[in-house]
Every structure is written in structure tokens, then in C-alpha cells.
PDB file of C-alpha atoms in Angstrom:
ATOM      1  CA  UNK A  28      84.845 116.225  80.301  1.00 47.00           C
ATOM      2  CA  UNK A  29      86.300 113.194  78.934  1.00 49.00           C
ATOM      3  CA  UNK A  30      89.562 114.450  80.005  1.00 51.00           C
ATOM      4  CA  UNK A  31      88.811 114.001  83.477  1.00 48.00           C
ATOM      5  CA  UNK A  32      88.322 110.546  82.458  1.00 47.00           C
ATOM      6  CA  UNK A  33      91.567 110.529  80.748  1.00 46.00           C
ATOM      7  CA  UNK A  34      93.942 112.211  83.480  1.00 54.00           C
ATOM      8  CA  UNK A  35      92.098 111.735  86.862  1.00 47.00           C
ATOM      9  CA  UNK A  36      94.395 108.406  87.693  1.00 43.00           C
ATOM     10  CA  UNK A  37      97.930 105.113  86.448  1.00 43.00           C
ATOM     11  CA  UNK A  38      98.984 101.732  88.593  1.00 30.00           C
ATOM     12  CA  UNK A  39      98.981 103.253  92.250  1.00 35.00           C
ATOM     13  CA  UNK A  40      98.604  99.676  93.740  1.00 33.00           C
ATOM     14  CA  UNK A  41     100.639  96.241  92.922  1.00 30.00           C
ATOM     15  CA  UNK A  42     100.303  94.928  89.697  1.00 36.00           C
ATOM     16  CA  UNK A  43      97.673  91.829  88.977  1.00 36.00           C
ATOM     17  CA  UNK A  44      98.844  88.767  89.993  1.00 36.00           C
ATOM     18  CA  UNK A  45     100.444  86.711  87.301  1.00 41.00           C
ATOM     19  CA  UNK A  46     100.801  89.744  85.092  1.00 54.00           C
ATOM     20  CA  UNK A  47     104.419  90.799  84.453  1.00 79.00           C
ATOM     21  CA  UNK A  48     104.520  94.459  83.951  1.00 86.00           C
ATOM     22  CA  UNK A  49     106.872  95.868  81.237  1.00 92.00           C
ATOM     23  CA  UNK A  50     109.979  97.625  82.445  1.00 94.00           C
ATOM     24  CA  UNK A  51     108.688 101.467  81.858  1.00 93.00           C
ATOM     25  CA  UNK A  52     105.217 100.500  83.831  1.00 89.00           C
ATOM     26  CA  UNK A  53     107.166  99.036  86.527  1.00 88.00           C
ATOM     27  CA  UNK A  54     109.223 102.403  86.815  1.00 90.00           C
ATOM     28  CA  UNK A  55     106.136 104.123  87.058  1.00 86.00           C
ATOM     29  CA  UNK A  56     104.129 101.705  89.427  1.00 81.00           C
ATOM     30  CA  UNK A  57     107.161 102.371  91.802  1.00 84.00           C
ATOM     31  CA  UNK A  58     107.396 106.199  91.692  1.00 85.00           C
ATOM     32  CA  UNK A  59     103.803 106.440  92.082  1.00 80.00           C
ATOM     33  CA  UNK A  60     103.866 104.310  95.612  1.00 80.00           C
ATOM     34  CA  UNK A  61     105.796 107.333  96.540  1.00 82.00           C
ATOM     35  CA  UNK A  62     103.203 110.113  95.973  1.00 82.00           C
ATOM     36  CA  UNK A  63     100.217 110.841  98.484  1.00 85.00           C
ATOM     37  CA  UNK A  64      99.161 113.851  96.343  1.00 89.00           C
ATOM     38  CA  UNK A  65     100.935 115.750  93.246  1.00 90.00           C
ATOM     39  CA  UNK A  66     100.410 118.972  91.517  1.00 95.00           C
ATOM     40  CA  UNK A  67     101.633 119.152  87.386  1.00 94.00           C
ATOM     41  CA  UNK A  68     101.947 121.840  84.924  1.00 96.00           C
ATOM     42  CA  UNK A  69      99.882 120.998  81.676  1.00 92.00           C
ATOM     43  CA  UNK A  70     100.023 121.601  78.294  1.00 95.00           C
ATOM     44  CA  UNK A  71      97.253 120.397  76.184  1.00 92.00           C
ATOM     45  CA  UNK A  72      96.992 120.354  72.499  1.00 94.00           C
ATOM     46  CA  UNK A  73      93.834 119.010  70.667  1.00 92.00           C
ATOM     47  CA  UNK A  74      93.909 118.705  66.722  1.00 96.00           C
ATOM     48  CA  UNK A  75      90.237 118.725  65.338  1.00 94.00           C
ATOM     49  CA  UNK A  76      89.464 116.609  62.652  1.00 94.00           C
ATOM     50  CA  UNK A  77      86.892 118.442  61.307  1.00 94.00           C
ATOM     51  CA  UNK A  78      88.159 121.822  61.143  1.00 94.00           C
ATOM     52  CA  UNK A  79      92.151 121.418  61.132  1.00 93.00           C
ATOM     53  CA  UNK A  80      92.432 123.584  64.059  1.00 95.00           C
ATOM     54  CA  UNK A  81      94.953 122.994  66.514  1.00 95.00           C
ATOM     55  CA  UNK A  82      93.687 124.025  69.998  1.00 93.00           C
ATOM     56  CA  UNK A  83      96.468 125.024  72.584  1.00 95.00           C
ATOM     57  CA  UNK A  84      95.549 124.931  76.554  1.00 93.00           C
ATOM     58  CA  UNK A  85      97.568 125.283  79.728  1.00 96.00           C
ATOM     59  CA  UNK A  86      96.803 124.941  83.215  1.00 94.00           C
ATOM     60  CA  UNK A  87      97.270 123.048  86.276  1.00 94.00           C
ATOM     61  CA  UNK A  88      96.462 119.472  87.406  1.00 91.00           C
ATOM     62  CA  UNK A  89      96.265 118.790  91.294  1.00 91.00           C
ATOM     63  CA  UNK A  90      95.348 114.789  92.024  1.00 86.00           C
ATOM     64  CA  UNK A  91      95.252 113.225  95.882  1.00 85.00           C
ATOM     65  CA  UNK A  92      94.724 109.743  95.301  1.00 77.00           C
ATOM     66  CA  UNK A  93      92.119 107.940  95.364  1.00 73.00           C
ATOM     67  CA  UNK A  94      89.576 110.334  94.010  1.00 76.00           C
ATOM     68  CA  UNK A  95      90.274 113.823  94.637  1.00 83.00           C
ATOM     69  CA  UNK A  96      91.083 115.776  91.302  1.00 85.00           C
ATOM     70  CA  UNK A  97      91.153 119.387  90.284  1.00 90.00           C
ATOM     71  CA  UNK A  98      91.998 120.623  86.865  1.00 89.00           C
ATOM     72  CA  UNK A  99      92.141 124.422  86.175  1.00 93.00           C
ATOM     73  CA  UNK A 100      93.118 125.892  82.855  1.00 92.00           C
ATOM     74  CA  UNK A 101      94.269 129.296  82.272  1.00 93.00           C
ATOM     75  CA  UNK A 102      94.483 129.767  78.790  1.00 91.00           C
ATOM     76  CA  UNK A 103      92.863 130.046  76.149  1.00 90.00           C
ATOM     77  CA  UNK A 104      89.942 131.027  79.215  1.00 90.00           C
ATOM     78  CA  UNK A 105      89.487 130.327  82.762  1.00 92.00           C
ATOM     79  CA  UNK A 106      87.957 126.963  83.153  1.00 92.00           C
ATOM     80  CA  UNK A 107      87.907 124.089  86.223  1.00 92.00           C
ATOM     81  CA  UNK A 108      87.143 120.373  85.850  1.00 88.00           C
ATOM     82  CA  UNK A 109      86.657 119.277  89.429  1.00 89.00           C
ATOM     83  CA  UNK A 110      85.833 115.688  90.848  1.00 86.00           C
ATOM     84  CA  UNK A 111      83.763 115.980  94.181  1.00 83.00           C
ATOM     85  CA  UNK A 112      82.403 112.879  95.417  1.00 81.00           C
ATOM     86  CA  UNK A 113      80.429 111.198  92.656  1.00 83.00           C
ATOM     87  CA  UNK A 114      80.024 114.437  90.925  1.00 85.00           C
ATOM     88  CA  UNK A 115      81.963 116.270  87.938  1.00 84.00           C
ATOM     89  CA  UNK A 116      82.137 119.810  88.168  1.00 89.00           C
ATOM     90  CA  UNK A 117      82.767 122.169  85.246  1.00 89.00           C
ATOM     91  CA  UNK A 118      83.216 125.769  86.509  1.00 93.00           C
ATOM     92  CA  UNK A 119      83.525 128.393  84.102  1.00 93.00           C
ATOM     93  CA  UNK A 120      83.477 131.917  85.437  1.00 92.00           C
ATOM     94  CA  UNK A 121      83.523 134.121  82.194  1.00 90.00           C
ATOM     95  CA  UNK A 122      79.974 132.519  81.902  1.00 92.00           C
ATOM     96  CA  UNK A 123      79.062 132.679  85.588  1.00 94.00           C
ATOM     97  CA  UNK A 124      78.076 128.889  85.714  1.00 95.00           C
ATOM     98  CA  UNK A 125      79.045 126.018  86.778  1.00 94.00           C
ATOM     99  CA  UNK A 126      77.553 122.580  85.492  1.00 92.00           C
ATOM    100  CA  UNK A 127      77.424 119.440  87.770  1.00 90.00           C
ATOM    101  CA  UNK A 128      77.465 115.909  86.077  1.00 85.00           C
ATOM    102  CA  UNK A 129      77.463 112.690  87.854  1.00 83.00           C
ATOM    103  CA  UNK A 130      80.575 110.571  87.879  1.00 78.00           C
ATOM    104  CA  UNK A 131      81.817 107.545  88.123  1.00 73.00           C
ATOM    105  CA  UNK A 132      85.479 105.944  88.058  1.00 65.00           C
ATOM    106  CA  UNK A 133      83.921 102.752  86.542  1.00 63.00           C
ATOM    107  CA  UNK A 134      82.329 104.357  83.526  1.00 62.00           C
ATOM    108  CA  UNK A 135      83.938 103.460  80.117  1.00 55.00           C
ATOM    109  CA  UNK A 136      86.836 105.626  79.511  1.00 54.00           C
ATOM    110  CA  UNK A 137      87.655 106.389  83.357  1.00 57.00           C
ATOM    111  CA  UNK A 138      89.950 103.580  83.214  1.00 52.00           C
ATOM    112  CA  UNK A 139      92.286 106.479  82.658  1.00 53.00           C
ATOM    113  CA  UNK A 140      91.542 107.558  86.269  1.00 52.00           C
ATOM    114  CA  UNK A 141      94.235 105.168  87.542  1.00 53.00           C
ATOM    115  CA  UNK A 142      96.828 107.684  85.768  1.00 57.00           C
ATOM    116  CA  UNK A 143      98.016 108.996  89.224  1.00 51.00           C
ATOM    117  CA  UNK A 144      96.773 106.593  91.510  1.00 49.00           C
ATOM    118  CA  UNK A 145      92.798 106.761  91.127  1.00 49.00           C
ATOM    119  CA  UNK A 146      90.564 104.442  92.562  1.00 48.00           C
ATOM    120  CA  UNK A 147      93.688 102.633  94.373  1.00 48.00           C
ATOM    121  CA  UNK A 148      93.349 100.455  91.338  1.00 57.00           C
ATOM    122  CA  UNK A 149      95.859  98.947  88.736  1.00 64.00           C
ATOM    123  CA  UNK A 150      96.342  99.646  85.312  1.00 69.00           C
ATOM    124  CA  UNK A 151      97.169  96.071  84.056  1.00 71.00           C
ATOM    125  CA  UNK A 152      93.581  95.313  85.573  1.00 71.00           C
ATOM    126  CA  UNK A 153      92.165  97.574  83.125  1.00 72.00           C
ATOM    127  CA  UNK A 154      94.611  97.381  80.347  1.00 79.00           C
ATOM    128  CA  UNK A 155      96.639  95.213  78.199  1.00 85.00           C
ATOM    129  CA  UNK A 156      99.913  97.047  78.678  1.00 88.00           C
ATOM    130  CA  UNK A 157     102.663  96.636  75.806  1.00 93.00           C
ATOM    131  CA  UNK A 158     106.305  98.392  75.960  1.00 95.00           C
ATOM    132  CA  UNK A 159     106.948  99.653  72.066  1.00 95.00           C
ATOM    133  CA  UNK A 160     108.161 102.312  69.746  1.00 96.00           C
ATOM    134  CA  UNK A 161     105.796 105.050  69.368  1.00 93.00           C
ATOM    135  CA  UNK A 162     107.130 108.180  67.104  1.00 91.00           C
ATOM    136  CA  UNK A 163     110.375 109.421  68.671  1.00 93.00           C
ATOM    137  CA  UNK A 164     109.978 107.365  71.511  1.00 95.00           C
ATOM    138  CA  UNK A 165     111.482 104.196  71.977  1.00 94.00           C
ATOM    139  CA  UNK A 166     110.042 102.999  75.288  1.00 95.00           C
ATOM    140  CA  UNK A 167     106.514 104.220  75.101  1.00 96.00           C
ATOM    141  CA  UNK A 168     103.476 101.939  76.637  1.00 94.00           C
ATOM    142  CA  UNK A 169     100.472 101.145  74.538  1.00 93.00           C
ATOM    143  CA  UNK A 170      97.215 100.728  76.431  1.00 87.00           C
ATOM    144  CA  UNK A 171      94.659  98.355  75.119  1.00 84.00           C
ATOM    145  CA  UNK A 172      91.491  97.989  77.017  1.00 78.00           C
ATOM    146  CA  UNK A 173      90.585  94.719  78.381  1.00 75.00           C
ATOM    147  CA  UNK A 174      87.017  95.231  78.374  1.00 69.00           C
ATOM    148  CA  UNK A 175      85.719  98.048  75.791  1.00 66.00           C
ATOM    149  CA  UNK A 176      82.302  98.523  75.834  1.00 67.00           C
ATOM    150  CA  UNK A 177      80.745  99.533  72.376  1.00 66.00           C
ATOM    151  CA  UNK A 178      81.040 103.338  71.928  1.00 67.00           C
ATOM    152  CA  UNK A 179      84.141 103.201  74.059  1.00 70.00           C
ATOM    153  CA  UNK A 180      85.357 106.777  73.746  1.00 74.00           C
ATOM    154  CA  UNK A 181      89.573 106.445  73.631  1.00 77.00           C
ATOM    155  CA  UNK A 182      91.633 105.054  71.015  1.00 83.00           C
ATOM    156  CA  UNK A 183      95.360 104.868  70.540  1.00 87.00           C
ATOM    157  CA  UNK A 184      96.111 105.404  74.006  1.00 89.00           C
ATOM    158  CA  UNK A 185     100.413 105.734  74.504  1.00 93.00           C
ATOM    159  CA  UNK A 186     101.981 106.760  77.430  1.00 93.00           C
ATOM    160  CA  UNK A 187     105.469 107.853  78.031  1.00 95.00           C
ATOM    161  CA  UNK A 188     106.904 107.778  81.051  1.00 94.00           C
ATOM    162  CA  UNK A 189     109.520 110.414  82.222  1.00 94.00           C
ATOM    163  CA  UNK A 190     113.065 110.348  83.895  1.00 93.00           C
ATOM    164  CA  UNK A 191     111.450 110.849  87.436  1.00 91.00           C
ATOM    165  CA  UNK A 192     109.257 107.718  86.905  1.00 91.00           C
ATOM    166  CA  UNK A 193     105.852 109.881  86.186  1.00 90.00           C
ATOM    167  CA  UNK A 194     103.720 110.271  83.209  1.00 90.00           C
ATOM    168  CA  UNK A 195     105.672 112.792  80.901  1.00 94.00           C
ATOM    169  CA  UNK A 196     103.230 112.595  77.887  1.00 94.00           C
ATOM    170  CA  UNK A 197      99.815 110.765  77.336  1.00 91.00           C
ATOM    171  CA  UNK A 198      98.353 110.572  73.411  1.00 92.00           C
ATOM    172  CA  UNK A 199      94.814 109.308  72.707  1.00 89.00           C
ATOM    173  CA  UNK A 200      92.322 109.599  69.576  1.00 89.00           C
ATOM    174  CA  UNK A 201      88.546 110.433  70.638  1.00 85.00           C
ATOM    175  CA  UNK A 202      85.946 108.262  68.746  1.00 82.00           C
ATOM    176  CA  UNK A 203      85.246 111.901  66.949  1.00 85.00           C
ATOM    177  CA  UNK A 204      88.819 111.627  65.312  1.00 91.00           C
ATOM    178  CA  UNK A 205      89.944 114.426  67.301  1.00 92.00           C
ATOM    179  CA  UNK A 206      93.814 113.994  68.806  1.00 93.00           C
ATOM    180  CA  UNK A 207      94.512 114.919  72.034  1.00 91.00           C
ATOM    181  CA  UNK A 208      98.216 114.972  73.293  1.00 93.00           C
ATOM    182  CA  UNK A 209      98.956 116.057  76.940  1.00 91.00           C
ATOM    183  CA  UNK A 210     102.342 116.903  78.132  1.00 95.00           C
ATOM    184  CA  UNK A 211     103.173 117.115  81.877  1.00 93.00           C
ATOM    185  CA  UNK A 212     105.830 119.637  82.081  1.00 94.00           C
ATOM    186  CA  UNK A 213     106.905 120.414  86.051  1.00 93.00           C
ATOM    187  CA  UNK A 214     105.842 118.212  88.989  1.00 94.00           C
ATOM    188  CA  UNK A 215     105.438 118.930  92.647  1.00 95.00           C
ATOM    189  CA  UNK A 216     105.349 116.008  94.641  1.00 93.00           C
ATOM    190  CA  UNK A 217     103.550 115.375  97.781  1.00 93.00           C
ATOM    191  CA  UNK A 218     102.576 119.273  98.217  1.00 95.00           C
ATOM    192  CA  UNK A 219     101.575 120.391 101.673  1.00 94.00           C
ATOM    193  CA  UNK A 220      98.710 122.291 100.393  1.00 95.00           C
ATOM    194  CA  UNK A 221      97.227 119.420  98.338  1.00 94.00           C
ATOM    195  CA  UNK A 222      93.441 119.471  99.613  1.00 94.00           C
ATOM    196  CA  UNK A 223      93.415 123.124  99.010  1.00 95.00           C
ATOM    197  CA  UNK A 224      94.686 122.816  95.799  1.00 95.00           C
ATOM    198  CA  UNK A 225      92.162 119.956  94.942  1.00 93.00           C
ATOM    199  CA  UNK A 226      89.007 121.700  96.754  1.00 94.00           C
ATOM    200  CA  UNK A 227      85.834 122.726  94.807  1.00 94.00           C
ATOM    201  CA  UNK A 228      85.269 126.532  95.010  1.00 92.00           C
ATOM    202  CA  UNK A 229      82.393 128.021  93.526  1.00 92.00           C
ATOM    203  CA  UNK A 230      82.578 131.715  92.891  1.00 89.00           C
ATOM    204  CA  UNK A 231      79.812 133.663  94.495  1.00 90.00           C
ATOM    205  CA  UNK A 232      76.520 134.351  92.703  1.00 91.00           C
ATOM    206  CA  UNK A 233      77.348 131.505  90.030  1.00 93.00           C
ATOM    207  CA  UNK A 234      74.637 129.696  88.087  1.00 94.00           C
ATOM    208  CA  UNK A 235      74.626 126.201  89.294  1.00 93.00           C
ATOM    209  CA  UNK A 236      73.173 123.734  86.662  1.00 93.00           C
ATOM    210  CA  UNK A 237      72.227 120.283  87.160  1.00 89.00           C
ATOM    211  CA  UNK A 238      73.237 118.418  83.997  1.00 79.00           C
ATOM    212  CA  UNK A 239      72.253 115.037  84.755  1.00 69.00           C
ATOM    213  CA  UNK A 240      70.424 112.725  82.828  1.00 60.00           C
ATOM    214  CA  UNK A 241      66.428 113.456  82.971  1.00 53.00           C
ATOM    215  CA  UNK A 242      64.881 110.905  85.024  1.00 45.00           C
ATOM    216  CA  UNK A 243      63.067 108.398  82.756  1.00 36.00           C
ATOM    217  CA  UNK A 244      59.643 108.161  84.876  1.00 35.00           C
ATOM    218  CA  UNK A 245      59.704 112.247  85.641  1.00 41.00           C
ATOM    219  CA  UNK A 246      56.002 113.154  85.016  1.00 41.00           C
ATOM    220  CA  UNK A 247      54.719 109.632  86.043  1.00 40.00           C
ATOM    221  CA  UNK A 248      52.437 109.273  89.129  1.00 41.00           C
ATOM    222  CA  UNK A 249      53.746 106.613  91.737  1.00 40.00           C
ATOM    223  CA  UNK A 250      51.250 103.680  90.501  1.00 42.00           C
ATOM    224  CA  UNK A 251      52.316 104.143  86.893  1.00 39.00           C
ATOM    225  CA  UNK A 252      56.052 103.590  87.767  1.00 38.00           C
ATOM    226  CA  UNK A 253      57.699  99.994  87.178  1.00 43.00           C
TER     227      UNK A 253
END
């Protein structure tokens, strides 16, 4: 689920007044201004600290600013992550189950919802942005959260902007020590079927589980509630 916080949004509107953006961030900003939607072929590699295992996943990501988002994994097994309204849906056809979680773009870690224009916010409003070398990339962007809360879920955020001005590679480390590299392989800009690409579709007969946190006051009579 944290991946949705990482993917669903970066710099769709103008930068924060008085904040000079690095050149690579400016290229990204300009490219995103031209998007009303996007479909991307995605490759994800997760390195698990505890086991030393590397897990590779492939799928497609579709996004329509400011908030419609769908990530459909094809391998290693079908699974979908969909943001619909104030809910995040995790659809697992192989298990015959769909889980619904409350979702807010204001939650810690969801600043990355700005990656493709989410929330119509600005990257520079959520992050201090530095342009510096990273690995074999001479002009990567480093994103430093401006207001990290205790337990902030993401560390070492690095973004590489491609020749098309759109994200090419995103790296981050989770507080668990696991690292994730996302490669954006092929873009389709402003697809005509973007609404269908981002729509939530629940297979017939699938079990829906509400995974919202329990109400602290469940079981209390009305007079006992504060």
C-alpha cells in the first residue's frame, strides 16, 4: 500500500513562490503541465533486507490528475491498487478478496502523490529539492521532506528525470530497511481511455473487506462516549 503513497503524484502546478527549482525539476514541471493523464509500463524491484531476496514486479500505472490512480500488477501475480475517492482498494483476484482502506493524500508519505500531478500541489512545497549525482546519474534529484513526522515511512528519496521530462526512475528506502527501485519504461501521454484505465472494477463475487481502523468507541453506549 505504501507504494501508492509513493506513486500517485510531482510538481503539476507552479513552484512555491520564491523557491528556485533545480533545472531537472523545472524540466519535470514543464512536462507535467502538458499532461491530462498518463499510462506507464512499470518495473519494480524490491530488495528485502531481512532475507536478502530481490522481488521483481511488472505492471501498468495509470493516473489522471488530481487523484484518480490505478496500479495493476501483472507479475508475479495479478493485483491492483486503486485510489477511488477517499479509499484505497487492494484487489487480489487470486484470493477472491478486495480490501478497502481509508486514504488521504495528506498522510505522511503521501507527498509523493505529487509525482504525476496529484493533488494539484507542488513538489517544492512538500520537499526541499537538491540536484546532485546519484550512482551513474549525474543530475538526479534528491527529495528531503520539509515536515517529516515521527515514523515517516520513506528515506533516501531519489528521482531521475528522463529525456521526455517525466520520471524515469525512483528510488527510496523504507524504515524497515527494504529498498525499492521503480523504473518507468514506456509512457503513453493523455490516453483517450484514461477514465477506464483508472476505474475501480471489482470482479463478480469477490469478497470485500473493510480494513478501516476500528472505532475506539465501538461497544460504548452513547452516554459513555466523550
